[in-house]
PDB file of C-alpha atoms in Angstrom:
ATOM      1  CA  UNK A   3      -2.892  11.949 -16.093  1.00  0.00           C
ATOM      2  CA  UNK A   4      -2.642   8.800 -13.950  1.00  0.00           C
ATOM      3  CA  UNK A   5      -4.991   8.710 -11.086  1.00  0.00           C
ATOM      4  CA  UNK A   6      -4.245   7.343  -8.112  1.00  0.00           C
ATOM      5  CA  UNK A   7      -6.756   6.050  -5.585  1.00  0.00           C
ATOM      6  CA  UNK A   8      -6.189   5.078  -1.799  1.00  0.00           C
ATOM      7  CA  UNK A   9      -8.214   2.803   0.338  1.00  0.00           C
ATOM      8  CA  UNK A  10      -9.342   3.247   3.001  1.00  0.00           C
ATOM      9  CA  UNK A  11      -9.288   7.005   3.266  1.00  0.00           C
ATOM     10  CA  UNK A  12      -9.399   6.576   7.206  1.00  0.00           C
ATOM     11  CA  UNK A  13      -8.355   3.404   9.398  1.00  0.00           C
ATOM     12  CA  UNK A  14      -8.390   3.151  12.893  1.00  0.00           C
ATOM     13  CA  UNK A  15      -6.056   0.762  14.620  1.00  0.00           C
ATOM     14  CA  UNK A  16      -4.239   0.229  17.864  1.00  0.00           C
ATOM     15  CA  UNK A  17      -0.911   0.083  19.048  1.00  0.00           C
ATOM     16  CA  UNK A  18       0.684  -3.384  17.919  1.00  0.00           C
ATOM     17  CA  UNK A  19      -1.551  -3.909  15.149  1.00  0.00           C
ATOM     18  CA  UNK A  20      -0.696  -4.906  11.388  1.00  0.00           C
ATOM     19  CA  UNK A  21      -1.919  -2.254   9.001  1.00  0.00           C
ATOM     20  CA  UNK A  22      -2.255  -2.553   5.586  1.00  0.00           C
ATOM     21  CA  UNK A  23      -2.934   0.729   3.083  1.00  0.00           C
ATOM     22  CA  UNK A  24      -3.862  -0.092  -0.808  1.00  0.00           C
ATOM     23  CA  UNK A  25      -2.868   2.146  -3.616  1.00  0.00           C
ATOM     24  CA  UNK A  26      -4.390   1.511  -7.292  1.00  0.00           C
ATOM     25  CA  UNK A  27      -3.206   3.162 -10.403  1.00  0.00           C
ATOM     26  CA  UNK A  28      -5.495   4.134 -13.237  1.00  0.00           C
ATOM     27  CA  UNK A  29      -2.879   2.370 -15.719  1.00  0.00           C
ATOM     28  CA  UNK A  30       0.304   0.483 -15.253  1.00  0.00           C
ATOM     29  CA  UNK A  31       3.173   2.114 -13.472  1.00  0.00           C
ATOM     30  CA  UNK A  32       5.879  -0.802 -13.396  1.00  0.00           C
ATOM     31  CA  UNK A  33       7.216  -0.006  -9.717  1.00  0.00           C
ATOM     32  CA  UNK A  34       7.401   3.526  -9.860  1.00  0.00           C
ATOM     33  CA  UNK A  35       5.701   4.152  -6.598  1.00  0.00           C
ATOM     34  CA  UNK A  36       6.615   5.848  -3.612  1.00  0.00           C
ATOM     35  CA  UNK A  37       4.905   6.178  -0.212  1.00  0.00           C
ATOM     36  CA  UNK A  38       5.105   9.146   2.331  1.00  0.00           C
ATOM     37  CA  UNK A  39       3.845   9.928   6.071  1.00  0.00           C
ATOM     38  CA  UNK A  40       2.600  13.084   6.818  1.00  0.00           C
ATOM     39  CA  UNK A  41       1.817  14.596  10.316  1.00  0.00           C
ATOM     40  CA  UNK A  42      -0.111  17.255  11.033  1.00  0.00           C
ATOM     41  CA  UNK A  43       1.536  20.761  10.215  1.00  0.00           C
ATOM     42  CA  UNK A  44       4.833  18.912   9.100  1.00  0.00           C
ATOM     43  CA  UNK A  45       6.167  18.203   5.566  1.00  0.00           C
ATOM     44  CA  UNK A  46       5.568  14.652   4.261  1.00  0.00           C
ATOM     45  CA  UNK A  47       8.283  12.132   4.756  1.00  0.00           C
ATOM     46  CA  UNK A  48       9.407   9.762   2.397  1.00  0.00           C
ATOM     47  CA  UNK A  49       9.306   5.967   3.341  1.00  0.00           C
ATOM     48  CA  UNK A  50       9.243   3.666   0.326  1.00  0.00           C
ATOM     49  CA  UNK A  51      10.411   4.319  -3.109  1.00  0.00           C
ATOM     50  CA  UNK A  52      10.435   2.066  -6.045  1.00  0.00           C
ATOM     51  CA  UNK A  53       7.521   0.148  -4.231  1.00  0.00           C
ATOM     52  CA  UNK A  54       9.383  -1.677  -2.007  1.00  0.00           C
ATOM     53  CA  UNK A  55      12.447  -0.140  -1.383  1.00  0.00           C
ATOM     54  CA  UNK A  56      12.928   1.433   2.155  1.00  0.00           C
ATOM     55  CA  UNK A  57      14.374   5.116   2.616  1.00  0.00           C
ATOM     56  CA  UNK A  58      17.479   5.409   4.958  1.00  0.00           C
ATOM     57  CA  UNK A  59      16.597   5.354   8.467  1.00  0.00           C
ATOM     58  CA  UNK A  60      13.066   4.362   8.045  1.00  0.00           C
ATOM     59  CA  UNK A  61      12.027   1.549  10.617  1.00  0.00           C
ATOM     60  CA  UNK A  62      11.937  -1.854   9.245  1.00  0.00           C
ATOM     61  CA  UNK A  63       8.281  -2.322  10.423  1.00  0.00           C
ATOM     62  CA  UNK A  64       7.503  -0.536   7.203  1.00  0.00           C
ATOM     63  CA  UNK A  65       7.191  -1.985   4.074  1.00  0.00           C
ATOM     64  CA  UNK A  66       5.921  -2.074   0.512  1.00  0.00           C
ATOM     65  CA  UNK A  67       4.826  -4.539  -2.208  1.00  0.00           C
ATOM     66  CA  UNK A  68       3.112  -4.578  -5.532  1.00  0.00           C
ATOM     67  CA  UNK A  69       3.394  -3.443  -9.177  1.00  0.00           C
ATOM     68  CA  UNK A  70       1.823  -2.594 -12.169  1.00  0.00           C
ATOM     69  CA  UNK A  71      -1.568  -1.345 -10.974  1.00  0.00           C
ATOM     70  CA  UNK A  72      -2.056  -2.431  -7.230  1.00  0.00           C
ATOM     71  CA  UNK A  73       0.355  -1.780  -4.544  1.00  0.00           C
ATOM     72  CA  UNK A  74       0.332  -1.856  -0.572  1.00  0.00           C
ATOM     73  CA  UNK A  75       2.076  -0.288   2.494  1.00  0.00           C
ATOM     74  CA  UNK A  76       2.353  -2.261   5.357  1.00  0.00           C
ATOM     75  CA  UNK A  77       3.033  -1.331   9.021  1.00  0.00           C
ATOM     76  CA  UNK A  78       3.911  -4.792  10.796  1.00  0.00           C
ATOM     77  CA  UNK A  79       3.150  -3.650  14.291  1.00  0.00           C
ATOM     78  CA  UNK A  80       1.636  -0.224  14.644  1.00  0.00           C
ATOM     79  CA  UNK A  81       3.723   2.269  16.904  1.00  0.00           C
ATOM     80  CA  UNK A  82       2.418   5.474  18.682  1.00  0.00           C
ATOM     81  CA  UNK A  83       4.869   7.582  16.455  1.00  0.00           C
ATOM     82  CA  UNK A  84       2.945   5.708  13.422  1.00  0.00           C
ATOM     83  CA  UNK A  85      -0.558   7.592  13.711  1.00  0.00           C
ATOM     84  CA  UNK A  86      -0.015   9.830  10.552  1.00  0.00           C
ATOM     85  CA  UNK A  87      -1.568  10.421   7.213  1.00  0.00           C
ATOM     86  CA  UNK A  88       0.285   8.458   4.601  1.00  0.00           C
ATOM     87  CA  UNK A  89       0.037   9.073   0.693  1.00  0.00           C
ATOM     88  CA  UNK A  90       1.279   7.181  -2.364  1.00  0.00           C
ATOM     89  CA  UNK A  91       2.715   8.776  -5.510  1.00  0.00           C
ATOM     90  CA  UNK A  92       3.608   7.677  -8.876  1.00  0.00           C
ATOM     91  CA  UNK A  93       6.535   8.611 -10.934  1.00  0.00           C
ATOM     92  CA  UNK A  94       6.146   6.485 -13.758  1.00  0.00           C
ATOM     93  CA  UNK A  95       5.037   9.783 -15.739  1.00  0.00           C
ATOM     94  CA  UNK A  96       6.731  13.405 -15.563  1.00  0.00           C
ATOM     95  CA  UNK A  97       3.232  14.624 -14.685  1.00  0.00           C
ATOM     96  CA  UNK A  98       3.439  13.153 -10.857  1.00  0.00           C
ATOM     97  CA  UNK A  99       0.382  12.354  -8.979  1.00  0.00           C
ATOM     98  CA  UNK A 100      -0.543  11.450  -5.307  1.00  0.00           C
ATOM     99  CA  UNK A 101      -3.245   9.404  -3.819  1.00  0.00           C
ATOM    100  CA  UNK A 102      -5.740  11.067  -1.674  1.00  0.00           C
ATOM    101  CA  UNK A 103      -4.134   9.931   1.488  1.00  0.00           C
ATOM    102  CA  UNK A 104      -5.254   7.484   4.472  1.00  0.00           C
ATOM    103  CA  UNK A 105      -5.364   8.561   7.903  1.00  0.00           C
ATOM    104  CA  UNK A 106      -4.486   6.137  10.288  1.00  0.00           C
ATOM    105  CA  UNK A 107      -6.110   6.854  13.548  1.00  0.00           C
ATOM    106  CA  UNK A 108      -6.149   5.605  17.050  1.00  0.00           C
ATOM    107  CA  UNK A 109      -8.654   3.017  17.966  1.00  0.00           C
TER     108      UNK A 109
ATOM    109  CA  UNK B   4      22.362  18.391   6.725  1.00  0.00           C
ATOM    110  CA  UNK B   5      20.014  19.157   3.780  1.00  0.00           C
ATOM    111  CA  UNK B   6      17.886  22.115   4.649  1.00  0.00           C
ATOM    112  CA  UNK B   7      15.281  23.663   2.103  1.00  0.00           C
ATOM    113  CA  UNK B   8      13.712  26.927   3.451  1.00  0.00           C
ATOM    114  CA  UNK B   9      10.992  28.346   1.550  1.00  0.00           C
ATOM    115  CA  UNK B  10       9.661  32.188   1.894  1.00  0.00           C
ATOM    116  CA  UNK B  11       7.552  34.522  -0.119  1.00  0.00           C
ATOM    117  CA  UNK B  12       4.171  33.452   0.930  1.00  0.00           C
ATOM    118  CA  UNK B  13       1.302  35.663   2.262  1.00  0.00           C
ATOM    119  CA  UNK B  14      -2.166  37.058   1.299  1.00  0.00           C
ATOM    120  CA  UNK B  15      -2.616  38.204  -2.235  1.00  0.00           C
ATOM    121  CA  UNK B  16      -5.799  39.059  -3.893  1.00  0.00           C
ATOM    122  CA  UNK B  17      -7.433  36.947  -6.877  1.00  0.00           C
ATOM    123  CA  UNK B  18      -5.453  38.008 -10.168  1.00  0.00           C
ATOM    124  CA  UNK B  19      -2.504  38.957  -8.177  1.00  0.00           C
ATOM    125  CA  UNK B  20       1.068  37.669  -8.397  1.00  0.00           C
ATOM    126  CA  UNK B  21       3.706  36.280  -5.876  1.00  0.00           C
ATOM    127  CA  UNK B  22       7.263  34.770  -5.958  1.00  0.00           C
ATOM    128  CA  UNK B  23       8.104  31.940  -3.665  1.00  0.00           C
ATOM    129  CA  UNK B  24      11.823  31.332  -3.129  1.00  0.00           C
ATOM    130  CA  UNK B  25      13.513  28.020  -1.657  1.00  0.00           C
ATOM    131  CA  UNK B  26      16.844  28.436  -0.241  1.00  0.00           C
ATOM    132  CA  UNK B  27      18.817  25.021  -0.212  1.00  0.00           C
ATOM    133  CA  UNK B  28      21.872  23.984   1.665  1.00  0.00           C
ATOM    134  CA  UNK B  29      23.709  20.907   2.882  1.00  0.00           C
ATOM    135  CA  UNK B  30      23.877  19.303  -0.384  1.00  0.00           C
ATOM    136  CA  UNK B  31      25.089  20.072  -3.984  1.00  0.00           C
ATOM    137  CA  UNK B  32      22.067  21.602  -5.201  1.00  0.00           C
ATOM    138  CA  UNK B  33      23.327  21.784  -9.157  1.00  0.00           C
ATOM    139  CA  UNK B  34      23.089  17.859  -9.115  1.00  0.00           C
ATOM    140  CA  UNK B  35      19.500  17.730  -8.124  1.00  0.00           C
ATOM    141  CA  UNK B  36      16.255  18.139  -9.991  1.00  0.00           C
ATOM    142  CA  UNK B  37      14.018  20.498  -7.820  1.00  0.00           C
ATOM    143  CA  UNK B  38      10.166  20.691  -6.987  1.00  0.00           C
ATOM    144  CA  UNK B  39       6.981  22.516  -5.769  1.00  0.00           C
ATOM    145  CA  UNK B  40       4.254  20.677  -4.128  1.00  0.00           C
ATOM    146  CA  UNK B  41       1.378  22.419  -3.010  1.00  0.00           C
ATOM    147  CA  UNK B  42      -1.302  21.458  -0.105  1.00  0.00           C
ATOM    148  CA  UNK B  43      -4.526  23.085   0.128  1.00  0.00           C
ATOM    149  CA  UNK B  44      -5.927  23.265   3.933  1.00  0.00           C
ATOM    150  CA  UNK B  45      -6.888  20.093   5.028  1.00  0.00           C
ATOM    151  CA  UNK B  46      -6.610  18.614   1.641  1.00  0.00           C
ATOM    152  CA  UNK B  47      -4.037  16.214  -0.044  1.00  0.00           C
ATOM    153  CA  UNK B  48      -0.805  16.739  -1.588  1.00  0.00           C
ATOM    154  CA  UNK B  49      -0.671  18.089  -5.302  1.00  0.00           C
ATOM    155  CA  UNK B  50       2.645  18.066  -7.535  1.00  0.00           C
ATOM    156  CA  UNK B  51       2.729  21.526  -8.833  1.00  0.00           C
ATOM    157  CA  UNK B  52       6.176  21.710 -10.947  1.00  0.00           C
ATOM    158  CA  UNK B  53       9.287  20.241 -11.461  1.00  0.00           C
ATOM    159  CA  UNK B  54      12.703  21.315 -12.787  1.00  0.00           C
ATOM    160  CA  UNK B  55      15.721  19.326 -13.677  1.00  0.00           C
ATOM    161  CA  UNK B  56      19.340  20.057 -12.373  1.00  0.00           C
ATOM    162  CA  UNK B  57      20.295  22.272 -15.298  1.00  0.00           C
ATOM    163  CA  UNK B  58      16.919  23.661 -16.093  1.00  0.00           C
ATOM    164  CA  UNK B  59      16.905  21.910 -19.331  1.00  0.00           C
ATOM    165  CA  UNK B  60      13.730  19.937 -18.655  1.00  0.00           C
ATOM    166  CA  UNK B  61      10.483  21.740 -16.608  1.00  0.00           C
ATOM    167  CA  UNK B  62       7.176  20.108 -16.137  1.00  0.00           C
ATOM    168  CA  UNK B  63       3.668  22.028 -14.693  1.00  0.00           C
ATOM    169  CA  UNK B  64       0.601  20.552 -13.545  1.00  0.00           C
ATOM    170  CA  UNK B  65      -2.195  21.376 -15.839  1.00  0.00           C
ATOM    171  CA  UNK B  66      -3.848  23.324 -12.963  1.00  0.00           C
ATOM    172  CA  UNK B  67      -1.338  25.945 -13.160  1.00  0.00           C
ATOM    173  CA  UNK B  68       0.358  25.767 -16.512  1.00  0.00           C
ATOM    174  CA  UNK B  69       0.145  28.955 -18.286  1.00  0.00           C
ATOM    175  CA  UNK B  70       0.205  31.055 -14.889  1.00  0.00           C
ATOM    176  CA  UNK B  71       3.279  29.672 -13.027  1.00  0.00           C
ATOM    177  CA  UNK B  72       6.793  29.510 -13.749  1.00  0.00           C
ATOM    178  CA  UNK B  73       9.531  27.633 -12.264  1.00  0.00           C
ATOM    179  CA  UNK B  74      13.335  28.476 -12.475  1.00  0.00           C
ATOM    180  CA  UNK B  75      16.435  28.169 -10.462  1.00  0.00           C
ATOM    181  CA  UNK B  76      19.685  29.710  -9.908  1.00  0.00           C
ATOM    182  CA  UNK B  77      22.251  27.130  -9.201  1.00  0.00           C
ATOM    183  CA  UNK B  78      25.047  29.864  -8.267  1.00  0.00           C
ATOM    184  CA  UNK B  79      22.686  30.979  -5.447  1.00  0.00           C
ATOM    185  CA  UNK B  80      21.440  27.451  -4.603  1.00  0.00           C
ATOM    186  CA  UNK B  81      17.995  28.670  -4.972  1.00  0.00           C
ATOM    187  CA  UNK B  82      14.628  27.724  -6.367  1.00  0.00           C
ATOM    188  CA  UNK B  83      11.830  29.868  -7.206  1.00  0.00           C
ATOM    189  CA  UNK B  84       8.256  29.765  -8.416  1.00  0.00           C
ATOM    190  CA  UNK B  85       6.464  32.737 -10.096  1.00  0.00           C
ATOM    191  CA  UNK B  86       3.173  32.560  -9.859  1.00  0.00           C
ATOM    192  CA  UNK B  87       0.359  34.826 -11.789  1.00  0.00           C
ATOM    193  CA  UNK B  88      -3.037  35.240 -12.221  1.00  0.00           C
ATOM    194  CA  UNK B  89      -3.875  33.615  -8.923  1.00  0.00           C
ATOM    195  CA  UNK B  90      -6.990  32.150  -7.823  1.00  0.00           C
ATOM    196  CA  UNK B  91      -8.805  31.035  -4.895  1.00  0.00           C
ATOM    197  CA  UNK B  92      -7.953  27.509  -5.751  1.00  0.00           C
ATOM    198  CA  UNK B  93      -4.334  28.417  -5.466  1.00  0.00           C
ATOM    199  CA  UNK B  94      -4.333  28.748  -1.553  1.00  0.00           C
ATOM    200  CA  UNK B  95      -2.229  26.205  -0.162  1.00  0.00           C
ATOM    201  CA  UNK B  96       0.989  25.543   1.661  1.00  0.00           C
ATOM    202  CA  UNK B  97       3.443  25.503  -0.851  1.00  0.00           C
ATOM    203  CA  UNK B  98       6.523  22.808  -0.205  1.00  0.00           C
ATOM    204  CA  UNK B  99      10.242  23.246  -1.891  1.00  0.00           C
ATOM    205  CA  UNK B 100      11.149  19.241  -2.410  1.00  0.00           C
ATOM    206  CA  UNK B 101      14.400  17.496  -3.448  1.00  0.00           C
ATOM    207  CA  UNK B 102      14.300  15.200  -6.322  1.00  0.00           C
ATOM    208  CA  UNK B 103      15.803  11.627  -5.330  1.00  0.00           C
ATOM    209  CA  UNK B 104      18.324  10.033  -6.953  1.00  0.00           C
ATOM    210  CA  UNK B 105      17.458  11.588 -10.320  1.00  0.00           C
ATOM    211  CA  UNK B 106      14.187  10.485 -10.219  1.00  0.00           C
ATOM    212  CA  UNK B 107      10.792  12.160  -9.824  1.00  0.00           C
ATOM    213  CA  UNK B 108       9.980  11.568  -6.189  1.00  0.00           C
ATOM    214  CA  UNK B 109      10.687  13.564  -3.085  1.00  0.00           C
ATOM    215  CA  UNK B 110      13.281  12.550  -0.458  1.00  0.00           C
ATOM    216  CA  UNK B 111      13.533  16.023   1.228  1.00  0.00           C
ATOM    217  CA  UNK B 112      11.048  18.773   1.652  1.00  0.00           C
ATOM    218  CA  UNK B 113      10.754  22.110   3.340  1.00  0.00           C
ATOM    219  CA  UNK B 114       8.790  23.292   5.903  1.00  0.00           C
ATOM    220  CA  UNK B 115       6.315  24.838   3.564  1.00  0.00           C
ATOM    221  CA  UNK B 116       5.224  28.635   2.873  1.00  0.00           C
ATOM    222  CA  UNK B 117       1.604  29.475   3.062  1.00  0.00           C
ATOM    223  CA  UNK B 118      -0.250  31.064   0.312  1.00  0.00           C
ATOM    224  CA  UNK B 119      -3.628  32.696   0.596  1.00  0.00           C
ATOM    225  CA  UNK B 120      -5.604  34.168  -2.671  1.00  0.00           C
ATOM    226  CA  UNK B 121      -8.711  36.156  -1.154  1.00  0.00           C
ATOM    227  CA  UNK B 122     -10.027  39.389  -1.416  1.00  0.00           C
TER     228      UNK B 122
END
């Protein structure tokens, strides 16, 4: 199975900060990577697919980049609604795997 | 509006069985692959199983292979997960999720149903 490793596991930031989360795959997954946001007690929400494509309705302050084994999710200016946990997910293989998550906390 | 509503969760003893259901509405159910994803309390997301639109292709995580069975009824717009030989480590919120544009990522999710395996 393809292992997905996210860093950091926790990130403390302030409103207005630029935030970057990294996701690394144990083998090349081309651009078959998605990012999700999850708030406590809620289902995850799709933000980015195919590494850099913004899902409809997602604010443009979210962006994704990367290919192969290294990927990043960037929030250009952190808003109060963005404090949440973020997960990456590879879909290069039929055996789908998620990263361990990055919790974005208020500094 | 796309809606996915899970049901069937609850408390079950180790070794027991449970059947989860997911009722879909607001889209052409028979055109989309469907999936189950779970989340243990305080933990991350874990993919469980996927089924293609016509049930031709089915995949399971190694952790549930041989114990869980995914199925769907396109006439009833419903997805199912039959869970047998349940273990404590299967305790989680189970989410039903729609496949995005024919690929294996998830664009709509249900609210989840909690399965607790405990004696």
